[in-house]
Coordinates of N, CA and C in Angstrom, one line a residue:
Chain A
X1 N 77.1 99.4 98.1 CA 78.0 100.6 98.4 C 78.3 100.5 99.9
X2 N 79.5 101.0 100.2 CA 79.9 101.0 101.6 C 79.4 102.3 102.2
X3 N 79.0 102.2 103.5 CA 78.7 103.4 104.3 C 79.4 103.2 105.7
X4 N 79.7 104.4 106.2 CA 80.3 104.5 107.5 C 79.5 105.5 108.3
X5 N 79.1 105.2 109.5 CA 78.3 106.1 110.3 C 78.9 106.3 111.7
X6 N 79.1 107.6 112.0 CA 79.6 108.0 113.3 C 78.5 108.8 113.9
X7 N 77.9 108.3 114.9 CA 76.7 108.9 115.5 C 76.9 110.0 116.5
X8 N 78.2 110.2 116.9 CA 78.5 111.2 117.9 C 79.2 112.3 117.2
X9 N 78.6 113.4 116.9 CA 79.3 114.5 116.3 C 80.4 115.1 117.2
X10 N 80.1 115.1 118.5 CA 81.1 115.6 119.5 C 81.1 114.8 120.7
X11 N 82.3 114.7 121.3 CA 82.4 114.0 122.6 C 83.4 114.8 123.4
X12 N 83.3 114.6 124.8 CA 84.3 115.3 125.6 C 84.8 114.3 126.7
X13 N 86.0 114.5 127.2 CA 86.5 113.6 128.2 C 87.4 114.4 129.1
X14 N 87.5 114.0 130.3 CA 88.5 114.6 131.2 C 89.9 113.9 131.0
X15 N 90.9 114.8 131.1 CA 92.2 114.3 131.0 C 92.4 113.1 132.0
X16 N 93.1 112.1 131.5 CA 93.4 110.8 132.2 C 92.2 109.8 132.2
X17 N 91.1 110.2 131.8 CA 89.9 109.3 131.7 C 89.9 108.6 130.4
X18 N 88.9 107.7 130.3 CA 88.8 106.9 129.1 C 87.5 107.3 128.3
X19 N 87.6 107.3 127.0 CA 86.5 107.6 126.2 C 86.4 106.6 125.0
X20 N 85.1 106.4 124.6 CA 84.9 105.5 123.5 C 84.1 106.2 122.4
X21 N 84.7 106.1 121.2 CA 84.0 106.7 120.0 C 83.4 105.6 119.2
X22 N 82.1 105.9 118.8 CA 81.4 104.8 118.1 C 81.5 104.9 116.6
X23 N 81.4 103.8 115.9 CA 81.4 103.7 114.5 C 80.7 102.5 114.0
X24 N 79.8 102.6 113.1 CA 79.2 101.4 112.5 C 79.4 101.5 111.0
X25 N 79.4 100.4 110.3 CA 79.7 100.4 108.9 C 78.8 99.4 108.2
X26 N 78.8 99.5 106.9 CA 78.1 98.5 106.1 C 78.9 98.3 104.8
X27 N 79.1 97.0 104.5 CA 79.8 96.7 103.3 C 79.3 95.3 102.8
X28 N 79.4 95.1 101.5 CA 79.0 93.8 101.0 C 80.3 92.9 100.8
X29 N 81.4 93.5 101.0 CA 82.7 92.8 100.8 C 82.9 91.8 102.0
X30 N 83.5 90.7 101.7 CA 83.9 89.8 102.7 C 85.2 90.0 103.3
X31 N 86.1 90.7 102.5 CA 87.4 91.0 102.9 C 87.5 92.6 102.9
X32 N 87.7 93.1 104.1 CA 87.7 94.6 104.2 C 88.6 95.0 105.4
X33 N 88.9 96.3 105.4 CA 89.7 96.9 106.4 C 89.1 98.1 107.0
X34 N 89.3 98.3 108.3 CA 88.7 99.4 109.0 C 89.8 100.2 109.6
X35 N 89.6 101.5 109.7 CA 90.6 102.5 110.1 C 90.0 103.5 111.0
X36 N 90.8 104.0 111.9 CA 90.5 105.3 112.6 C 91.7 106.2 112.3
X37 N 91.3 107.4 111.8 CA 92.2 108.5 111.6 C 91.9 109.7 112.5
X38 N 93.0 110.4 112.9 CA 92.9 111.5 113.8 C 93.3 112.8 113.0
X39 N 92.5 113.8 113.1 CA 92.8 115.1 112.4 C 92.9 116.2 113.5
X40 N 94.0 116.5 114.0 CA 94.2 117.6 114.9 C 94.0 119.0 114.2
X41 N 94.0 120.1 115.0 CA 93.8 121.4 114.3 C 94.8 121.7 113.2
X42 N 96.0 121.1 113.3 CA 96.9 121.2 112.2 C 96.4 120.7 110.9
X43 N 95.3 120.0 110.9 CA 94.6 119.3 109.8 C 95.3 118.1 109.1
X44 N 96.4 117.8 109.6 CA 97.1 116.5 109.1 C 96.2 115.3 109.5
X45 N 96.0 114.4 108.5 CA 95.3 113.2 108.8 C 96.3 112.1 109.2
X46 N 96.1 111.6 110.4 CA 97.1 110.7 111.1 C 96.4 109.4 111.3
X47 N 97.0 108.3 110.9 CA 96.4 107.0 111.1 C 96.6 106.7 112.6
X48 N 95.5 106.3 113.2 CA 95.5 105.9 114.7 C 95.7 104.4 114.8
X49 N 94.8 103.7 114.1 CA 94.7 102.2 114.3 C 94.0 101.6 113.1
X50 N 94.4 100.4 112.8 CA 93.9 99.6 111.7 C 93.4 98.2 112.1
X51 N 92.3 97.8 111.5 CA 91.8 96.4 111.8 C 91.5 95.7 110.5
X52 N 92.1 94.5 110.3 CA 91.7 93.7 109.2 C 90.5 92.8 109.6
X53 N 89.4 92.8 108.8 CA 88.2 92.2 109.1 C 88.3 90.7 109.4
X54 N 89.3 90.0 108.8 CA 89.5 88.6 109.0 C 90.1 88.3 110.3
X55 N 90.7 89.3 111.0 CA 91.3 89.0 112.3 C 90.3 89.2 113.4
X56 N 90.2 88.2 114.2 CA 89.2 88.3 115.3 C 89.8 89.1 116.5
X57 N 91.1 89.1 116.6 CA 91.6 89.9 117.7 C 91.5 91.4 117.5
X58 N 91.1 92.1 118.5 CA 91.0 93.6 118.4 C 92.4 94.2 118.4
X59 N 92.5 95.2 117.5 CA 93.8 95.9 117.3 C 94.0 96.8 118.5
X60 N 95.3 97.0 118.9 CA 95.7 97.9 119.9 C 96.9 98.6 119.5
X61 N 97.0 99.9 119.9 CA 98.2 100.7 119.6 C 98.4 101.6 120.8
X62 N 99.2 101.2 121.8 CA 99.4 101.9 123.0 C 98.1 102.2 123.7
X63 N 97.8 103.5 123.9 CA 96.5 103.9 124.6 C 95.3 103.7 123.8
X64 N 95.4 103.3 122.5 CA 94.3 103.2 121.6 C 93.9 101.8 121.3
X65 N 92.7 101.4 121.4 CA 92.2 100.1 121.1 C 90.9 100.1 120.5
X66 N 90.6 99.1 119.8 CA 89.2 99.0 119.1 C 88.4 97.8 119.7
X67 N 87.1 98.0 119.6 CA 86.2 96.9 119.9 C 85.5 96.6 118.6
X68 N 86.0 95.5 117.9 CA 85.5 95.2 116.6 C 84.5 94.1 116.7
X69 N 83.2 94.4 116.4 CA 82.1 93.4 116.5 C 81.7 93.2 115.0
X70 N 82.2 92.1 114.4 CA 81.9 91.9 113.0 C 80.5 91.7 112.7
X71 N 79.8 90.9 113.5 CA 78.4 90.6 113.2 C 77.5 91.8 113.3
X72 N 77.8 92.7 114.2 CA 77.1 93.9 114.4 C 77.6 95.0 113.5
X73 N 78.7 94.8 112.8 CA 79.3 95.8 111.9 C 79.6 97.1 112.7
X74 N 80.3 96.8 113.9 CA 80.6 97.9 114.8 C 82.1 98.0 115.0
X75 N 82.6 99.2 115.1 CA 84.1 99.3 115.2 C 84.4 100.6 116.0
X76 N 84.3 100.4 117.3 CA 84.5 101.6 118.2 C 85.9 101.7 118.6
X77 N 86.3 103.0 118.9 CA 87.7 103.3 119.3 C 87.7 103.7 120.8
X78 N 88.5 103.1 121.6 CA 88.7 103.4 123.0 C 90.0 104.1 123.2
X79 N 90.0 105.3 123.8 CA 91.2 106.0 124.1 C 91.3 106.0 125.7
X80 N 92.4 105.4 126.1 CA 92.6 105.3 127.6 C 93.6 106.4 128.0
X81 N 93.5 106.8 129.3 CA 94.4 107.8 129.8 C 94.5 109.0 128.9
X82 N 93.3 109.6 128.6 CA 93.3 110.7 127.6 C 94.2 111.8 127.9
X83 N 94.9 112.3 126.9 CA 95.8 113.4 127.0 C 95.3 114.6 126.2
X84 N 95.8 115.8 126.6 CA 95.4 117.0 125.9 C 95.6 116.9 124.4
X85 N 96.7 116.2 124.1 CA 97.1 116.1 122.6 C 96.2 115.2 121.9
X86 N 95.2 114.5 122.6 CA 94.3 113.6 121.8 C 93.1 114.4 121.3
X87 N 93.0 115.7 121.7 CA 91.9 116.5 121.2 C 92.0 116.7 119.6
X88 N 91.0 116.3 118.9 CA 91.0 116.3 117.5 C 89.7 115.8 116.9
X89 N 89.6 115.9 115.6 CA 88.5 115.1 114.9 C 89.0 113.7 114.7
X90 N 88.1 112.8 114.9 CA 88.4 111.4 114.7 C 87.5 110.8 113.6
X91 N 88.1 110.2 112.6 CA 87.3 109.7 111.5 C 87.5 108.2 111.4
X92 N 86.3 107.5 111.3 CA 86.3 106.1 111.1 C 86.2 105.9 109.6
X93 N 86.9 104.9 109.0 CA 86.9 104.6 107.6 C 86.9 103.2 107.3
X94 N 86.3 102.8 106.2 CA 86.2 101.4 105.7 C 86.7 101.3 104.3
X95 N 87.4 100.2 104.0 CA 87.8 99.9 102.7 C 87.6 98.5 102.4
X96 N 86.8 98.1 101.4 CA 86.6 96.8 101.1 C 87.2 96.4 99.7
X97 N 88.1 95.4 99.7 CA 88.6 94.8 98.5 C 89.2 95.9 97.6
X98 N 88.7 96.0 96.4 CA 89.2 97.0 95.5 C 88.4 98.3 95.5
X99 N 87.5 98.4 96.5 CA 86.7 99.6 96.6 C 87.5 100.7 97.2
X100 N 86.9 101.9 97.2 CA 87.5 103.1 97.7 C 87.4 103.2 99.2
X101 N 88.2 104.0 99.8 CA 88.2 104.3 101.2 C 87.0 105.2 101.5
X102 N 86.1 104.8 102.4 CA 84.9 105.6 102.7 C 85.0 106.1 104.1
X103 N 84.8 107.4 104.4 CA 84.9 108.0 105.7 C 83.5 108.2 106.3
X104 N 83.5 108.2 107.7 CA 82.3 108.7 108.4 C 82.5 110.2 108.5
X105 N 81.5 110.8 109.1 CA 81.4 112.3 109.2 C 82.3 112.9 110.3
X106 N 82.8 112.0 111.1 CA 83.8 112.5 112.1 C 83.2 112.7 113.5
X107 N 84.0 112.6 114.5 CA 83.6 112.9 115.9 C 84.6 113.9 116.4
X108 N 84.2 115.0 116.9 CA 85.1 116.0 117.5 C 85.3 115.7 119.0
X109 N 86.5 115.4 119.3 CA 86.9 115.0 120.7 C 87.5 116.2 121.4
X110 N 87.0 116.6 122.5 CA 87.5 117.6 123.4 C 88.1 117.0 124.6
X111 N 89.3 117.3 125.0 CA 89.9 116.8 126.3 C 90.0 118.0 127.3
X112 N 89.3 117.8 128.4 CA 89.3 118.9 129.4 C 90.3 118.6 130.5
X113 N 91.1 119.7 130.8 CA 92.2 119.5 131.8 C 91.6 119.4 133.2
Chain B
X1 N 112.3 114.3 105.8 CA 112.0 113.0 105.2 C 110.4 112.8 105.2
X2 N 109.7 113.9 104.7 CA 108.3 113.9 104.7 C 107.8 112.7 103.8
X3 N 106.8 111.9 104.2 CA 106.4 110.8 103.4 C 105.5 111.2 102.2
X4 N 104.5 112.0 102.5 CA 103.6 112.6 101.5 C 103.6 114.1 101.6
X5 N 104.0 114.8 100.6 CA 104.1 116.2 100.7 C 103.2 116.8 99.6
X6 N 102.7 118.0 99.9 CA 101.8 118.7 99.0 C 102.3 120.2 98.9
X7 N 102.2 120.8 97.7 CA 102.5 122.2 97.6 C 101.4 122.8 96.7
X8 N 100.9 124.0 97.0 CA 101.2 124.7 98.2 C 100.4 124.3 99.4
X9 N 100.6 124.8 100.6 CA 99.8 124.4 101.7 C 98.5 125.3 101.7
X10 N 98.7 126.5 101.2 CA 97.6 127.5 101.2 C 97.5 128.1 99.8
X11 N 96.3 128.3 99.3 CA 96.1 128.8 98.0 C 94.9 129.7 98.0
X12 N 95.1 131.0 97.8 CA 94.0 132.0 97.7 C 93.9 132.5 96.3
X13 N 92.8 132.5 95.7 CA 92.7 132.9 94.3 C 91.3 133.4 93.9
X14 N 91.2 134.0 92.8 CA 90.0 134.6 92.3 C 89.2 133.6 91.5
X15 N 87.9 133.8 91.5 CA 87.0 133.0 90.7 C 87.4 133.1 89.2
X16 N 87.4 131.9 88.5 CA 87.7 131.9 87.1 C 89.2 131.6 86.8
X17 N 90.0 131.7 87.8 CA 91.4 131.4 87.6 C 91.6 129.9 87.5
X18 N 92.8 129.5 87.0 CA 93.3 128.1 86.9 C 94.4 127.9 87.9
X19 N 94.4 126.8 88.7 CA 95.4 126.6 89.7 C 95.8 125.1 89.7
X20 N 97.0 124.8 90.2 CA 97.5 123.4 90.3 C 98.0 123.2 91.7
X21 N 97.7 121.9 92.2 CA 98.3 121.5 93.5 C 99.2 120.3 93.1
X22 N 100.3 120.2 93.8 CA 101.3 119.1 93.5 C 101.4 118.2 94.7
X23 N 101.6 116.9 94.4 CA 101.8 116.0 95.5 C 102.9 115.0 95.1
X24 N 103.7 114.7 96.1 CA 104.8 113.8 96.0 C 104.9 112.8 97.1
X25 N 105.1 111.6 96.9 CA 105.3 110.6 98.0 C 106.7 109.9 97.8
X26 N 107.3 109.7 99.0 CA 108.6 109.0 98.9 C 108.5 107.7 99.7
X27 N 107.3 107.1 99.7 CA 107.1 105.8 100.4 C 107.3 104.6 99.5
X28 N 107.5 104.9 98.2 CA 107.6 103.8 97.3 C 106.3 103.1 96.9
X29 N 105.2 103.8 97.3 CA 103.8 103.3 97.0 C 103.5 103.4 95.5
X30 N 102.6 102.6 95.0 CA 102.2 102.6 93.6 C 100.8 103.2 93.4
X31 N 100.1 103.6 94.4 CA 98.8 104.1 94.3 C 98.7 105.5 95.0
X32 N 98.1 106.4 94.3 CA 97.9 107.8 94.9 C 96.5 108.3 94.7
X33 N 96.1 109.2 95.6 CA 94.7 109.6 95.6 C 94.6 111.1 95.9
X34 N 93.5 111.7 95.4 CA 93.1 113.0 95.8 C 91.7 112.9 96.5
X35 N 91.7 113.6 97.7 CA 90.4 113.7 98.4 C 90.1 115.2 98.6
X36 N 88.8 115.5 98.8 CA 88.3 116.8 99.0 C 87.6 116.8 100.4
X37 N 88.0 117.7 101.3 CA 87.3 117.9 102.6 C 86.6 119.2 102.6
X38 N 85.3 119.1 102.7 CA 84.5 120.3 102.6 C 84.4 121.0 104.0
X39 N 83.6 122.1 104.0 CA 83.6 122.9 105.2 C 83.0 122.2 106.4
X40 N 82.3 121.1 106.2 CA 81.7 120.3 107.3 C 82.6 119.2 107.6
X41 N 83.8 119.2 107.1 CA 84.9 118.2 107.4 C 84.7 116.9 106.8
X42 N 83.7 116.8 105.8 CA 83.4 115.5 105.2 C 84.5 115.2 104.1
X43 N 85.1 114.1 104.2 CA 86.2 113.7 103.3 C 85.6 112.7 102.2
X44 N 85.9 113.1 101.0 CA 85.4 112.2 99.9 C 86.5 112.1 98.8
X45 N 86.7 110.9 98.3 CA 87.7 110.7 97.3 C 87.2 111.3 96.0
X46 N 88.2 111.8 95.3 CA 88.0 112.4 93.9 C 88.6 111.5 92.9
X47 N 89.9 111.2 93.0 CA 90.6 110.4 92.0 C 91.5 109.4 92.7
X48 N 91.9 108.4 91.9 CA 92.9 107.5 92.3 C 93.7 107.0 91.1
X49 N 95.0 106.9 91.3 CA 95.9 106.5 90.2 C 96.7 105.3 90.8
X50 N 96.9 104.2 89.9 CA 97.7 103.1 90.2 C 98.8 103.0 89.1
X51 N 100.0 103.2 89.5 CA 101.1 103.1 88.5 C 100.8 104.0 87.3
X52 N 100.4 105.2 87.5 CA 100.1 106.3 86.6 C 98.8 106.0 85.8
X53 N 98.0 105.0 86.2 CA 96.8 104.8 85.5 C 95.6 105.1 86.3
X54 N 94.7 105.9 85.8 CA 93.5 106.3 86.5 C 92.6 105.1 86.8
X55 N 92.3 104.9 88.1 CA 91.5 103.7 88.5 C 90.2 104.1 89.2
X56 N 90.2 105.3 89.8 CA 88.9 105.8 90.4 C 88.7 107.2 89.9
X57 N 87.6 107.5 89.4 CA 87.2 108.8 88.9 C 85.8 109.1 89.4
X58 N 85.7 109.7 90.6 CA 84.3 109.9 91.1 C 83.6 111.0 90.3
X59 N 82.4 111.3 90.7 CA 81.6 112.3 90.0 C 82.2 113.7 90.3
X60 N 83.1 114.1 89.5 CA 83.8 115.4 89.8 C 83.7 116.2 88.5
X61 N 83.5 117.5 88.6 CA 83.4 118.3 87.4 C 84.6 118.2 86.5
X62 N 84.4 118.3 85.2 CA 85.5 118.2 84.2 C 86.6 119.2 84.4
X63 N 86.3 120.3 85.2 CA 87.3 121.3 85.5 C 88.5 120.8 86.3
X64 N 88.3 119.6 86.9 CA 89.3 119.0 87.7 C 90.0 117.9 86.9
X65 N 91.3 118.1 86.7 CA 92.0 117.1 86.0 C 93.3 116.7 86.7
X66 N 93.4 115.4 87.1 CA 94.6 114.9 87.7 C 95.6 114.5 86.6
X67 N 96.9 114.5 87.1 CA 97.9 114.1 86.2 C 99.0 113.4 87.0
X68 N 99.4 112.2 86.5 CA 100.4 111.5 87.2 C 101.6 111.2 86.3
X69 N 102.7 112.1 86.4 CA 103.8 111.9 85.6 C 104.6 110.6 85.9
X70 N 104.6 110.2 87.1 CA 105.2 108.9 87.5 C 104.5 108.5 88.8
X71 N 104.9 107.3 89.3 CA 104.0 106.8 90.4 C 104.3 107.5 91.7
X72 N 105.3 108.3 91.8 CA 105.6 109.1 93.0 C 104.9 110.5 93.0
X73 N 104.3 110.8 91.9 CA 103.7 112.2 91.8 C 102.3 112.1 91.3
X74 N 101.5 112.9 91.9 CA 100.1 113.1 91.4 C 99.7 114.5 91.6
X75 N 99.4 115.2 90.5 CA 99.1 116.6 90.5 C 97.6 116.8 90.2
X76 N 97.0 117.9 90.7 CA 95.6 118.2 90.5 C 95.5 119.6 89.9
X77 N 95.0 119.7 88.7 CA 94.8 121.0 88.0 C 93.3 121.3 88.0
X78 N 93.0 122.5 88.4 CA 91.6 123.0 88.5 C 91.4 124.2 87.6
X79 N 90.6 124.1 86.6 CA 90.3 125.2 85.7 C 89.1 126.0 86.1
X80 N 89.0 127.2 85.8 CA 87.8 128.1 86.0 C 87.3 127.9 87.4
X81 N 88.1 128.2 88.4 CA 87.7 128.0 89.8 C 86.4 128.7 90.1
X82 N 85.6 128.0 91.0 CA 84.4 128.5 91.4 C 84.4 128.6 93.0
X83 N 83.5 129.4 93.5 CA 83.4 129.5 95.0 C 83.3 128.2 95.7
X84 N 82.5 127.3 95.1 CA 82.3 126.0 95.7 C 83.5 125.1 95.7
X85 N 84.5 125.5 95.1 CA 85.8 124.7 95.1 C 86.6 124.9 96.3
X86 N 86.2 125.9 97.1 CA 86.9 126.2 98.3 C 86.8 125.0 99.3
X87 N 87.9 124.5 99.7 CA 87.9 123.3 100.5 C 89.4 123.0 100.9
X88 N 89.6 121.9 101.6 CA 90.9 121.4 101.8 C 91.1 120.1 100.9
X89 N 92.2 120.1 100.2 CA 92.4 119.0 99.3 C 93.6 118.2 99.8
X90 N 93.3 116.9 100.0 CA 94.4 116.0 100.5 C 94.8 115.0 99.4
X91 N 96.1 114.8 99.4 CA 96.7 113.8 98.6 C 97.0 112.6 99.6
X92 N 97.0 111.4 99.1 CA 97.3 110.2 99.9 C 97.9 109.2 99.0
X93 N 98.6 108.2 99.7 CA 99.2 107.1 98.9 C 99.1 105.8 99.6
X94 N 99.2 104.7 98.9 CA 99.2 103.4 99.5 C 99.8 102.4 98.5
X95 N 100.0 101.2 99.0 CA 100.6 100.2 98.1 C 99.5 99.2 97.8
X96 N 99.3 99.0 96.5 CA 98.2 98.0 96.1 C 98.6 96.6 96.5
X97 N 97.7 95.9 97.1 CA 98.0 94.5 97.3 C 97.4 93.9 98.6
X98 N 96.6 94.6 99.3 CA 95.9 94.0 100.5 C 96.7 94.0 101.8
X99 N 96.1 93.7 102.9 CA 96.8 93.6 104.2 C 97.2 95.0 104.6
X100 N 98.4 95.1 105.2 CA 98.9 96.4 105.7 C 99.0 97.4 104.5
X101 N 99.1 96.9 103.3 CA 99.3 97.7 102.2 C 98.1 98.6 101.9
X102 N 96.9 98.2 102.4 CA 95.7 99.0 102.1 C 95.7 100.3 102.9
X103 N 96.6 100.5 103.8 CA 96.6 101.7 104.6 C 97.0 102.9 103.7
X104 N 96.2 104.0 103.8 CA 96.6 105.2 103.1 C 97.2 106.2 104.0
X105 N 98.3 106.8 103.5 CA 99.0 107.8 104.2 C 98.7 109.2 103.5
X106 N 98.4 110.1 104.4 CA 97.9 111.4 103.8 C 99.0 112.5 103.9
X107 N 98.9 113.4 102.9 CA 99.7 114.6 102.9 C 99.1 115.6 103.9
X108 N 99.8 116.8 104.1 CA 99.3 117.8 105.0 C 98.1 118.6 104.6
X109 N 97.7 118.4 103.4 CA 96.5 119.1 102.9 C 96.8 120.5 102.3
X110 N 96.0 120.9 101.3 CA 96.1 122.2 100.7 C 94.8 122.9 100.9
X111 N 94.8 124.0 101.6 CA 93.6 124.8 101.9 C 93.4 125.8 100.7
X112 N 92.4 125.6 99.9 CA 92.1 126.4 98.8 C 90.9 127.3 99.1
X113 N 91.1 128.6 98.9 CA 90.1 129.6 99.1 C 89.9 130.4 97.8
X114 N 88.6 130.3 97.3 CA 88.3 131.0 96.1 C 87.4 132.2 96.4
X115 N 87.9 133.3 96.0 CA 87.2 134.6 96.3 C 86.4 135.1 95.2

């Protein structure tokens, strides 16, 4: 069975600074996908970034990038130049092959002005 | 041009009532899902349909019954509502087939409060 662990229930960052959110996962699938979703107070689930496990290159989307360490089963999210609008719950998720999408418990990010 | 929409956004009802939540996607996807997010924000899948066929059915009480009239719609009917059903219910969709298609896109959620 897949598991996703986010060990930081809460994090805070100063505006314009950089923050890294941690995620570890476990799966028996050889082909799988990893995701970070953002849930602001509006509660909409928004895809932030996606990584295919077979790709060695770390995914990036503007100020968002990941550090994908396949052997360590680690998938951390780095947010650069943090903005007030980045304040939200961030969920790491894993999907292997035909299996279901499994979420971590989330990290609440606060951005201080 | 909302991609995944749900109605209603809020639902307040009494214990024992029956209610439905509707979901529609205009992304042309063939797979749709229902998730439940509890008070601690934990998200867990309930059901998944691919081309109107049920493919994931997690351990969910029989009071919950999904229905997919076509691949763009997935509704959730809940009978005999209980206090513990209070949660946010999310609909999502994706395209079966691997790669970028594995990405699930979520609706805005329906906050259900059972009194």
